[in-house]
Short mmCIF file of C-alpha atoms and ligand atoms in Angstrom, two decimals:
data_model
loop_
_atom_site.label_atom_id
_atom_site.label_comp_id
_atom_site.label_asym_id
_atom_site.label_seq_id
_atom_site.Cartn_x
_atom_site.Cartn_y
_atom_site.Cartn_z
CA UNK A 1 -21.18 4.33 -0.86
CA UNK A 2 -22.47 1.34 1.56
CA UNK A 3 -20.96 -1.80 -0.61
CA UNK A 4 -18.95 -1.35 -4.02
CA UNK A 5 -17.57 -4.20 -5.96
CA UNK A 6 -15.01 -3.01 -8.44
CA UNK A 7 -14.13 -5.18 -10.87
CA UNK A 8 -11.42 -5.52 -14.53
CA UNK A 9 -13.58 -4.99 -17.33
CA UNK A 10 -10.99 -5.76 -19.76
CA UNK A 11 -7.95 -8.98 -19.70
CA UNK A 12 -6.64 -7.25 -16.59
CA UNK A 13 -4.09 -4.68 -14.93
CA UNK A 14 -6.26 -1.67 -15.77
CA UNK A 15 -5.44 -0.27 -13.05
CA UNK A 16 -7.66 -1.33 -9.97
CA UNK A 17 -5.28 -1.17 -7.66
CA UNK A 18 -4.56 2.53 -8.10
CA UNK A 19 -8.44 3.03 -8.61
CA UNK A 20 -8.75 0.66 -5.21
CA UNK A 21 -6.60 3.21 -3.34
CA UNK A 22 -8.97 6.15 -3.87
CA UNK A 23 -12.00 4.44 -3.08
CA UNK A 24 -10.55 2.53 0.15
CA UNK A 25 -10.58 6.60 1.29
CA UNK A 26 -14.69 6.25 1.06
CA UNK A 27 -15.12 2.37 2.55
CA UNK A 28 -14.21 0.36 5.72
CA UNK A 29 -13.09 -2.27 4.77
CA UNK A 30 -11.71 -4.32 1.25
CA UNK A 31 -12.63 -7.73 0.70
CA UNK A 32 -10.33 -9.19 -2.45
CA UNK A 33 -13.01 -12.11 -3.27
CA UNK A 34 -11.21 -13.86 -6.41
CA UNK A 35 -7.25 -15.11 -7.94
CA UNK A 36 -4.72 -15.52 -5.94
CA UNK A 37 -0.80 -13.95 -6.10
CA UNK A 38 -1.08 -13.97 -10.40
CA UNK A 39 -2.39 -10.45 -9.65
CA UNK A 40 -0.52 -7.51 -9.22
CA UNK A 41 -1.92 -4.38 -8.31
CA UNK A 42 -0.46 -1.24 -8.31
CA UNK A 43 -0.38 1.24 -5.92
CA UNK A 44 1.36 4.61 -5.79
CA UNK A 45 2.37 7.04 -3.31
CA UNK A 46 4.45 9.94 -3.74
CA UNK A 47 7.64 8.23 -4.74
CA UNK A 48 7.24 5.47 -3.38
CA UNK A 49 5.62 2.14 -5.46
CA UNK A 50 3.51 -1.47 -3.52
CA UNK A 51 3.02 -3.53 -6.67
CA UNK A 52 0.35 -5.89 -4.12
CA UNK A 53 -0.09 -9.74 -4.91
CA UNK A 54 -2.13 -11.22 -2.30
CA UNK A 55 -3.25 -8.67 0.44
CA UNK A 56 -5.99 -5.87 -0.38
CA UNK A 57 -5.07 -2.37 -1.44
CA UNK A 58 -6.77 -0.93 1.13
CA UNK A 59 -3.40 -2.34 3.29
CA UNK A 60 -1.56 1.31 2.30
CA UNK A 61 -5.07 3.30 4.33
CA UNK A 62 -4.40 3.50 8.17
CA UNK A 63 -7.43 2.21 10.06
CA UNK A 64 -8.71 0.17 7.57
CA UNK A 65 -9.79 -3.54 7.70
CA UNK A 66 -8.56 -6.37 4.90
CA UNK A 67 -10.46 -9.25 4.15
CA UNK A 68 -9.07 -12.31 2.03
CA UNK A 69 -12.04 -13.92 1.39
CA UNK A 70 -13.11 -17.28 0.21
CA UNK A 71 -12.84 -17.29 -2.63
CA UNK A 72 -9.36 -16.60 -2.84
CA UNK A 73 -6.50 -19.61 -3.68
CA UNK A 74 -3.48 -18.26 -1.04
CA UNK A 75 0.50 -19.49 -1.32
CA UNK A 76 0.96 -18.97 2.42
CA UNK A 77 4.48 -18.68 2.13
CA UNK A 78 4.42 -16.30 -0.54
CA UNK A 79 1.82 -14.12 1.85
CA UNK A 80 4.09 -14.38 4.96
CA UNK A 81 6.58 -12.99 2.36
CA UNK A 82 4.03 -10.32 1.44
CA UNK A 83 2.86 -9.05 4.57
CA UNK A 84 7.02 -8.76 5.93
CA UNK A 85 8.22 -6.96 2.86
CA UNK A 86 5.23 -4.39 3.66
CA UNK A 87 5.78 -3.97 7.37
CA UNK A 88 9.91 -4.02 6.20
CA UNK A 89 8.68 -0.75 4.00
CA UNK A 90 6.92 0.54 7.66
CA UNK A 91 3.03 -0.56 5.88
CA UNK A 92 1.78 -2.22 9.34
CA UNK A 93 -0.51 -5.09 9.34
CA UNK A 94 -2.30 -5.96 11.79
CA UNK A 95 -1.41 -4.24 14.76
CA UNK A 96 0.15 -0.99 16.24
CA UNK A 97 -2.68 1.37 14.72
CA UNK A 98 -1.71 0.21 10.35
CA UNK A 99 -4.98 -1.72 8.27
CA UNK A 100 -5.86 -5.12 10.11
CA UNK A 101 -5.87 -8.29 7.72
CA UNK A 102 -8.09 -11.20 8.05
CA UNK A 103 -8.03 -14.38 5.76
CA UNK A 104 -10.68 -16.62 4.87
CA UNK A 105 -10.69 -20.04 6.85
CA UNK A 106 -12.10 -21.91 4.24
CA UNK A 107 -10.08 -20.47 1.26
CA UNK A 108 -8.31 -22.97 -0.41
CA UNK A 109 -4.37 -22.72 -0.75
CA UNK A 110 -1.69 -23.25 -3.16
CA UNK A 111 0.91 -25.80 -2.96
CA UNK A 112 4.06 -26.08 -4.89
CA UNK A 113 2.82 -28.52 -6.39
CA UNK A 114 0.29 -26.80 -8.53
CA UNK A 115 2.98 -25.06 -9.20
CA UNK A 116 5.39 -27.28 -11.07
CA UNK A 117 1.98 -28.55 -12.71
CA UNK A 118 1.00 -25.34 -13.61
CA UNK A 119 4.75 -25.40 -14.99
CA UNK A 120 4.64 -28.53 -16.87
CA UNK A 121 1.36 -28.14 -18.17
CA UNK A 122 2.29 -25.13 -19.59
CA UNK A 123 5.54 -27.02 -21.46
CA UNK A 124 3.92 -29.54 -22.54
CA UNK A 125 0.94 -27.32 -24.61
CA UNK A 126 3.94 -25.66 -26.72
CA UNK A 127 2.79 -23.35 -28.52
CA UNK A 128 -0.68 -23.86 -27.62
CA UNK A 129 -0.19 -22.44 -24.05
CA UNK A 130 -2.08 -19.87 -21.95
CA UNK A 131 0.58 -18.02 -20.90
CA UNK A 132 -0.30 -18.72 -16.96
CA UNK A 133 1.83 -16.32 -14.29
CA UNK A 134 3.39 -19.59 -12.66
CA UNK A 135 1.73 -19.40 -10.06
CA UNK A 136 -0.30 -23.00 -9.82
CA UNK A 137 -3.50 -20.87 -10.08
CA UNK A 138 -5.24 -23.50 -12.64
CA UNK A 139 -4.33 -26.12 -10.14
CA UNK A 140 -5.10 -25.12 -7.18
CA UNK A 141 -8.83 -24.09 -8.31
CA UNK A 142 -8.85 -27.74 -9.67
CA UNK A 143 -8.09 -29.31 -6.70
CA UNK A 144 -10.50 -26.72 -4.84
CA UNK A 145 -13.10 -28.04 -8.01
CA UNK A 146 -12.34 -32.12 -7.53
CA UNK A 147 -13.50 -31.59 -4.18
CA UNK A 148 -9.61 -32.64 -3.24
CA UNK A 149 -8.35 -29.24 -1.83
CA UNK A 150 -6.10 -28.46 1.27
CA UNK A 151 -7.93 -24.92 3.24
CA UNK A 152 -6.36 -22.42 5.47
CA UNK A 153 -8.28 -24.02 8.20
CA UNK A 154 -6.42 -27.34 7.50
CA UNK A 155 -3.09 -25.44 7.90
CA UNK A 156 -5.02 -24.27 11.36
CA UNK A 157 -4.74 -27.78 12.25
CA UNK A 158 -0.91 -29.17 11.66
CA UNK A 159 -1.50 -33.18 12.60
CA UNK A 160 -4.39 -32.97 10.01
CA UNK A 161 -2.70 -31.33 7.42
CA UNK A 162 0.41 -33.12 7.82
CA UNK A 163 -1.09 -35.91 6.86
CA UNK A 164 -3.29 -34.61 3.84
CA UNK A 165 -0.11 -33.44 2.72
CA UNK A 166 1.55 -36.72 2.73
CA UNK A 167 -1.11 -38.34 0.63
CA UNK A 168 -1.52 -35.09 -1.88
CA UNK A 169 1.97 -35.07 -2.19
CA UNK A 170 2.04 -38.56 -2.80
CA UNK A 171 -0.51 -38.33 -5.81
CA UNK A 172 0.94 -35.16 -7.15
CA UNK A 173 5.36 -36.67 -7.51
CA UNK A 174 3.40 -39.40 -9.38
CA UNK A 175 1.96 -37.02 -12.05
CA UNK A 176 5.01 -35.12 -11.59
CA UNK A 177 6.96 -37.97 -12.51
CA UNK A 178 4.77 -38.46 -15.92
CA UNK A 179 6.08 -35.18 -17.39
CA UNK A 180 9.58 -36.21 -16.78
CA UNK A 181 9.55 -32.81 -13.65
CA UNK A 182 11.81 -33.71 -10.51
CA UNK A 183 9.49 -34.56 -7.51
CA UNK A 184 8.99 -33.05 -4.79
CA UNK A 185 10.05 -33.67 -1.20
CA UNK A 186 6.98 -33.61 2.25
CA UNK A 187 9.64 -32.87 4.80
CA UNK A 188 10.70 -28.98 3.28
CA UNK A 189 6.83 -28.49 2.04
CA UNK A 190 5.11 -29.47 5.59
CA UNK A 191 7.86 -27.42 7.47
CA UNK A 192 7.70 -24.53 5.14
CA UNK A 193 4.06 -24.87 4.84
CA UNK A 194 3.64 -25.18 9.03
CA UNK A 195 5.51 -22.30 9.94
CA UNK A 196 3.82 -20.04 7.94
CA UNK A 197 1.10 -21.65 8.67
CA UNK A 198 2.38 -20.49 12.42
CA UNK A 199 2.31 -17.39 11.52
CA UNK A 200 -0.98 -16.53 9.71
CA UNK A 201 -3.09 -18.06 12.26
CA UNK A 202 -4.00 -14.52 14.26
CA UNK A 203 -5.34 -13.61 10.62
CA UNK A 204 -7.33 -16.61 10.66
CA UNK A 205 -10.96 -16.03 10.90
CA UNK A 206 -14.72 -16.65 9.91
CA UNK A 207 -14.78 -14.01 7.83
CA UNK A 208 -18.17 -14.68 6.32
CA UNK A 209 -19.48 -13.98 9.28
CA UNK A 210 -17.42 -11.12 10.23
CA UNK A 211 -18.78 -9.19 7.22
CA UNK A 212 -22.78 -9.91 7.72
CA UNK A 213 -21.52 -7.98 11.26
CA UNK A 214 -19.71 -5.58 10.12
CA UNK A 215 -22.74 -4.66 7.48
CA UNK A 216 -24.84 -4.71 10.49
CA UNK A 217 -23.21 -2.09 11.99
CA UNK A 218 -23.27 -0.10 8.67
CA UNK A 219 -19.78 0.06 7.94
CA UNK A 220 -18.88 -0.30 4.22
CA UNK A 221 -17.61 -2.59 1.72
CA UNK A 222 -15.19 -2.48 -1.03
CA UNK A 223 -14.93 -5.56 -2.95
CA UNK A 224 -11.84 -5.70 -5.01
CA UNK A 225 -11.81 -7.16 -8.29
CA UNK A 226 -8.38 -9.58 -9.71
CA UNK A 227 -7.63 -10.37 -13.17
CA UNK A 228 -10.42 -9.09 -15.56
CA UNK A 229 -13.20 -9.25 -17.37
CA UNK A 230 -12.10 -11.08 -19.88
CA UNK A 231 -9.97 -13.61 -17.91
CA UNK A 232 -12.87 -14.83 -16.27
CA UNK A 233 -13.06 -18.55 -16.69
CA UNK A 234 -17.09 -18.76 -17.84
CA UNK A 235 -17.08 -15.40 -19.60
CA UNK A 236 -13.70 -14.67 -20.81
CA UNK A 237 -11.86 -15.83 -24.03
CA UNK A 238 -12.04 -19.26 -23.07
CA UNK A 239 -9.20 -21.03 -22.73
CA UNK A 240 -7.00 -18.04 -22.18
CA UNK A 241 -8.41 -17.34 -19.03
CA UNK A 242 -7.58 -17.73 -15.33
CA UNK A 243 -9.25 -20.25 -13.35
CA UNK A 244 -11.74 -17.23 -11.20
CA UNK A 245 -15.28 -15.88 -12.07
CA UNK A 246 -13.31 -12.55 -11.82
CA UNK A 247 -16.33 -10.80 -12.31
CA UNK A 248 -19.01 -8.80 -10.20
CA UNK A 249 -20.75 -12.14 -9.22
CA UNK A 250 -17.63 -13.54 -7.78
CA UNK A 251 -17.84 -10.58 -5.13
CA UNK A 252 -20.71 -12.64 -4.47
CA UNK A 253 -19.54 -15.95 -3.61
CA UNK A 254 -16.29 -15.14 -2.89
CA UNK A 255 -16.55 -13.55 -0.15
CA UNK A 256 -19.89 -15.62 1.34
CA UNK A 257 -21.91 -11.84 0.68
CA UNK A 258 -25.44 -11.88 -1.58
CA UNK A 259 -26.37 -10.45 -4.76
CA UNK A 260 -28.57 -8.07 -2.76
CA UNK A 261 -25.81 -6.67 -0.41
CA UNK A 262 -24.47 -5.28 -3.11
CA UNK A 263 -24.91 -1.57 -4.03
CA UNK A 264 -22.25 -0.79 -6.89
CA UNK A 265 -20.69 -2.01 -9.30
CA UNK A 266 -17.34 0.68 -10.83
CA UNK A 267 -15.80 -1.54 -13.86
CA UNK A 268 -12.28 -0.20 -14.60
CA UNK A 269 -10.69 0.62 -17.75
CA UNK A 270 -7.28 1.59 -19.80
CA UNK A 271 -8.12 4.59 -21.83
CA UNK A 272 -6.99 1.77 -24.30
CA UNK A 273 -5.66 -1.98 -23.56
CA UNK A 274 -3.26 -4.42 -22.74
CA UNK A 275 -3.36 -7.86 -22.49
CA UNK A 276 -0.48 -10.17 -21.07
CA UNK A 277 0.01 -13.87 -21.96
CA UNK A 278 -1.79 -15.91 -24.65
CA UNK A 279 -5.19 -15.30 -26.29
CA UNK A 280 -7.00 -12.94 -29.13
CA UNK A 281 -6.90 -9.25 -28.79
CA UNK A 282 -8.74 -7.62 -31.59
CA UNK A 283 -7.43 -4.09 -31.94
CA UNK A 284 -3.22 -5.22 -30.90
CA UNK A 285 -1.72 -2.87 -32.55
CA UNK A 286 2.08 -2.60 -32.09
CA UNK A 287 2.52 0.70 -32.91
CA UNK A 288 1.07 1.56 -30.09
CA UNK A 289 2.90 -0.90 -28.06
CA UNK A 290 6.25 0.34 -29.24
CA UNK A 291 5.46 3.66 -28.09
CA UNK A 292 3.93 2.56 -24.45
CA UNK A 293 6.99 0.34 -23.66
CA UNK A 294 9.04 3.18 -25.12
CA UNK A 295 8.09 5.29 -22.20
CA UNK A 296 8.75 1.93 -19.86
CA UNK A 297 5.18 1.62 -18.94
CA UNK A 298 3.28 -1.35 -20.07
CA UNK A 299 5.17 -4.27 -18.58
CA UNK A 300 3.37 -6.97 -16.46
CA UNK A 301 3.75 -5.97 -12.71
CA UNK A 302 3.99 -9.37 -10.86
CA UNK A 303 5.90 -11.38 -14.17
CA UNK A 304 7.62 -8.10 -15.50
CA UNK A 305 6.48 -9.04 -18.88
CA UNK A 306 6.02 -7.08 -21.77
CA UNK A 307 2.09 -6.07 -22.39
CA UNK A 308 0.47 -6.70 -25.92
CA UNK A 309 -1.58 -3.68 -26.40
CA UNK A 310 -3.98 -2.30 -28.87
CA UNK A 311 -6.80 0.55 -29.01
CA UNK A 312 -9.34 0.68 -26.91
CA UNK A 313 -12.26 -1.86 -27.60
CA UNK A 314 -16.03 -0.92 -27.13
CA UNK A 315 -17.14 -3.68 -27.82
CA UNK A 316 -15.68 -6.04 -25.73
CA UNK A 317 -16.25 -3.21 -22.82
CA UNK A 318 -19.98 -2.95 -23.65
CA UNK A 319 -19.96 -6.75 -23.11
CA UNK A 320 -18.26 -6.12 -19.75
CA UNK A 321 -20.42 -3.91 -18.46
CA UNK A 322 -23.92 -6.17 -19.31
CA UNK A 323 -21.71 -9.12 -17.24
CA UNK A 324 -20.96 -6.88 -14.42
CA UNK A 325 -23.61 -5.08 -14.38
CA UNK A 326 -21.17 -1.97 -14.08
CA UNK A 327 -22.51 1.03 -13.19
CA UNK A 328 -19.51 3.65 -13.14
CA UNK A 329 -16.85 3.47 -15.15
CA UNK A 330 -13.09 4.47 -13.76
CA UNK A 331 -11.00 5.21 -16.63
CA UNK A 332 -7.17 5.19 -16.06
CA UNK A 333 -4.32 5.86 -18.00
CA UNK A 334 -5.68 8.75 -20.38
CA UNK A 335 -2.19 10.29 -20.40
CA UNK A 336 -0.75 7.23 -22.08
CA UNK A 337 -3.06 9.24 -25.24
CA UNK A 338 -0.89 12.32 -24.46
CA UNK A 339 1.36 11.82 -27.23
CA UNK A 340 -0.63 10.16 -29.90
CA UNK A 341 -0.94 12.26 -33.05
CA UNK A 342 -4.22 9.51 -34.77
CA UNK A 343 -6.06 7.39 -32.01
CA UNK A 344 -8.53 4.82 -32.89
CA UNK A 345 -11.21 3.01 -30.99
CA UNK A 346 -12.97 -0.54 -31.94
CA UNK A 347 -16.73 0.30 -32.27
CA UNK A 348 -17.80 -2.98 -34.02
CA UNK A 349 -15.91 -6.50 -35.72
CA UNK A 350 -15.91 -7.82 -39.12
CA UNK A 351 -15.32 -11.30 -39.52
CA UNK A 352 -16.39 -13.37 -42.53
CA UNK A 353 -19.11 -11.36 -44.11
CA UNK A 354 -20.54 -10.40 -40.53
CA UNK A 355 -20.19 -7.72 -38.83
CA UNK A 356 -20.29 -8.24 -34.88
CA UNK A 357 -21.86 -5.57 -31.91
CA UNK A 358 -20.69 -7.74 -29.44
CA UNK A 359 -17.55 -10.71 -28.45
CA UNK A 360 -18.30 -13.44 -30.23
CA UNK A 361 -17.31 -16.80 -28.03
CA UNK A 362 -16.08 -19.07 -30.84
CA UNK A 363 -12.05 -18.30 -30.39
CA UNK A 364 -11.95 -19.31 -34.53
CA UNK A 365 -14.26 -16.62 -35.17
CA UNK A 366 -12.89 -14.15 -32.46
CA UNK A 367 -9.65 -14.73 -34.19
CA UNK A 368 -10.84 -13.87 -37.77
CA UNK A 369 -12.50 -10.67 -36.01
CA UNK A 370 -10.76 -7.65 -37.76
CA UNK A 371 -11.47 -4.31 -35.87
CA UNK A 372 -14.15 -1.63 -37.38
CA UNK A 373 -12.55 1.10 -35.93
CA UNK A 374 -13.50 4.92 -35.82
CA UNK A 375 -10.37 7.48 -35.65
CA UNK A 376 -10.28 10.42 -32.92
CA UNK A 377 -7.62 13.42 -33.63
CA UNK A 378 -4.62 13.21 -30.97
CA UNK A 379 -5.14 15.69 -28.35
CA UNK A 380 -1.17 16.27 -28.01
CA UNK A 381 -0.90 17.76 -24.68
CA UNK A 382 -0.33 16.41 -21.10
CA UNK A 383 -3.31 15.61 -19.33
CA UNK A 384 -1.26 14.44 -16.45
CA UNK A 385 -1.79 17.30 -14.61
CA UNK A 386 -5.20 18.06 -15.03
CA UNK A 387 -7.75 19.18 -11.48
CA UNK A 388 -10.98 18.48 -12.63
CA UNK A 389 -12.44 17.62 -16.16
CA UNK A 390 -12.38 21.22 -17.45
CA UNK A 391 -8.91 21.09 -17.02
CA UNK A 392 -8.35 18.60 -20.40
CA UNK A 393 -8.31 19.29 -23.73
CA UNK A 394 -11.06 19.46 -25.77
CA UNK A 395 -9.55 16.41 -27.50
CA UNK A 396 -9.52 14.03 -25.14
CA UNK A 397 -13.11 15.52 -23.36
CA UNK A 398 -14.04 14.20 -26.32
CA UNK A 399 -12.21 10.36 -26.66
CA UNK A 400 -14.28 10.01 -22.72
CA UNK A 401 -17.83 10.90 -23.91
CA UNK A 402 -17.56 8.56 -26.85
CA UNK A 403 -16.08 6.35 -25.09
CA UNK A 404 -18.61 5.90 -22.40
CA UNK A 405 -21.18 6.87 -24.84
CA UNK A 406 -20.49 2.98 -26.86
CA UNK A 407 -20.06 1.62 -23.77
CA UNK A 408 -22.85 2.38 -22.24
CA UNK A 409 -21.70 3.31 -19.24
CA UNK A 410 -21.78 6.44 -16.97
CA UNK A 411 -17.36 8.27 -16.54
CA UNK A 412 -17.14 8.33 -13.02
CA UNK A 413 -13.46 8.59 -12.48
CA UNK A 414 -10.60 9.67 -14.89
CA UNK A 415 -6.88 8.62 -14.17
CA UNK A 416 -4.48 10.19 -15.33
CA UNK A 417 -0.76 9.22 -13.10
CA UNK A 418 -0.27 6.53 -11.14
CA UNK A 419 -0.20 8.82 -8.13
CA UNK A 420 -3.66 9.21 -5.73
CA UNK A 421 -3.31 13.43 -6.46
CA UNK A 422 -3.79 12.42 -10.39
CA UNK A 423 -7.45 11.22 -10.41
CA UNK A 424 -10.02 13.38 -11.55
CA UNK A 425 -13.66 12.56 -9.96
CA UNK A 426 -16.52 13.66 -11.62
P1 GDP B 501 -4.01 -3.84 -11.58
O1 GDP B 501 -3.86 -5.57 -11.85
O2 GDP B 501 -5.73 -3.27 -12.16
O3 GDP B 501 -4.46 -3.13 -10.32
O4 GDP B 501 -2.72 -2.65 -12.47
P2 GDP B 501 -1.19 -2.75 -12.34
O5 GDP B 501 -1.33 -1.92 -11.68
O6 GDP B 501 -1.38 -4.54 -13.04
O7 GDP B 501 -1.08 -2.44 -14.07
C1 GDP B 501 -1.51 -0.52 -13.75
C2 GDP B 501 -0.61 0.07 -13.61
O8 GDP B 501 -0.53 1.58 -14.51
C3 GDP B 501 0.63 0.53 -12.78
O9 GDP B 501 1.73 0.34 -13.18
C4 GDP B 501 -0.41 1.74 -12.13
O10 GDP B 501 0.52 2.45 -11.11
C5 GDP B 501 -0.23 2.26 -14.27
N1 GDP B 501 -1.55 3.42 -13.94
C6 GDP B 501 -2.56 3.34 -13.29
N2 GDP B 501 -3.43 4.25 -13.31
C7 GDP B 501 -3.07 5.26 -13.93
C8 GDP B 501 -2.89 6.42 -14.61
O11 GDP B 501 -3.43 7.16 -15.00
N3 GDP B 501 -1.65 6.56 -15.51
C9 GDP B 501 -0.06 6.07 -15.65
N4 GDP B 501 0.46 6.89 -16.37
N5 GDP B 501 -0.29 4.95 -14.90
C10 GDP B 501 -1.10 4.92 -14.28
P1 IMO B 502 -4.24 -8.49 -12.07
O1 IMO B 502 -5.32 -8.62 -11.04
C1 IMO B 502 -3.20 -9.90 -16.23
C2 IMO B 502 -3.20 -14.39 -16.98
C3 IMO B 502 -2.15 -14.57 -17.25
C4 IMO B 502 -2.75 -15.71 -18.55
C5 IMO B 502 -3.94 -15.63 -17.77
C6 IMO B 502 -4.05 -17.48 -16.90
O2 IMO B 502 -3.09 -8.03 -11.97
O3 IMO B 502 -4.91 -7.68 -12.97
P2 IMO B 502 -2.95 -17.75 -14.60
O4 IMO B 502 -1.56 -17.54 -13.91
O5 IMO B 502 -3.98 -16.55 -13.64
O6 IMO B 502 -3.41 -18.97 -14.67
O7 IMO B 502 -3.18 -16.89 -15.49
O8 IMO B 502 -4.53 -15.26 -16.94
N1 IMO B 502 -3.10 -12.76 -15.17
C7 IMO B 502 -3.77 -11.69 -15.31
N2 IMO B 502 -3.05 -10.51 -16.52
N3 IMO B 502 -3.88 -9.35 -14.88
C8 IMO B 502 -3.72 -10.19 -13.66
O9 IMO B 502 -4.34 -10.07 -12.76
C9 IMO B 502 -3.83 -11.74 -14.40
N4 IMO B 502 -3.48 -12.64 -13.60
C10 IMO B 502 -3.46 -13.49 -14.31
O10 IMO B 502 -1.26 -13.94 -17.87
O11 IMO B 502 -2.55 -14.81 -19.53
MG1 MG B 503 -2.01 -6.10 -12.83
#
């Protein structure tokens, strides 16, 4: 594998962190290219559970290089905290034979006024809220697009940073006042950000040049997608989306590696569907949600919110396979269906007397869509110890084969538990 893009092919939380950890073994470099600390990528190693937010999940394997690319929005205080927490748990970041971290100098910064604005805008929307993670992601990308953002490269020049920051805080305090919210202190933000900037300085690099030099040396690179296809700002269920291009194209713009250097796209899906936050979820079903929550599963890795759950949606994933150009599909959480007697899979939608075989862009139509299901008898057995595909119950194999056929994908990985060894590579 020379270069691999890994994307979520549903609404996020597909198990990308776990699959990244598995695939990191076969790559030299892991790159985050979009999103920020709205992401929560879980990797379980034996009894230890790590949740990565900004740092690529490859950090848990020694000798790898982890890159936070230009497309990511970075809260530097949160990043320092994440580094410290990893180091406290014995994961070396950037020295001592552990994995090495690089931070793009052109990545945009998330500032406290972005978080406050995120919160205020959500509150103002009331029942029309998006259900964001309140990490300031939308406002930070808004500043980037408006060409008024502050970047890592600014933070590396304290005087320039403070000058720009003073202006930005003044401007944003006026907006916050209009919302009736507390204004923020320039001095406090300035001090904490400059302190974080000092800590991050050794990691800051021109990561575009670094990646191109690494590719010239035939290093293999894994691009770690965050969020999921239907949270993409262009291709998702707008406006119930995040503010970046989470899909495969984002790996190019968010890292500076051109399209013709990309070899493989791996899409990750759960064997069912989850979504956290508001917005349409055609196959939502409380029965499966109650069952999974009862097992202590499907609570958000970043916010702890219970995730909404539903049946596998082959219409949506077929669309995701098209948008991302998915070459290989990784199906996670198959074991989540181990105790379900009748399993459903959505093969089309019906709305207003019409049948849809692709996900409609008009949210009013999508909200009316009723899924057309096919049903499977459950396998009613424990899959979590399976070592290869043939170890799986026949009915589980049938379910997976149908899932691949209906989504037009080639299945390459089946995951039957959160740990590394609970992975079947086909
Ligand atoms: P990500 O954001 O896509 O990395 O996914 P999250 O980490 O937010 O959520 C996925 C959850 O499923 C985490 O708790 C993982 O530990 C867990 N997980 C991943 N694959 C499997 C699996 O095959 N079986 C089980 N039981 N849990 C899994
Ligand atoms: P990972 O990488 C699941 C959702 C939020 C909300 C919407 C917008 O762990 O899969 P934002 O804070 O980005 O402005 O919120 O997007 N969301 C995610 N849902 N997994 C994520 O990341 C998500 N990141 C954002 O819940 O609905
Ligand atoms: Mg997650």
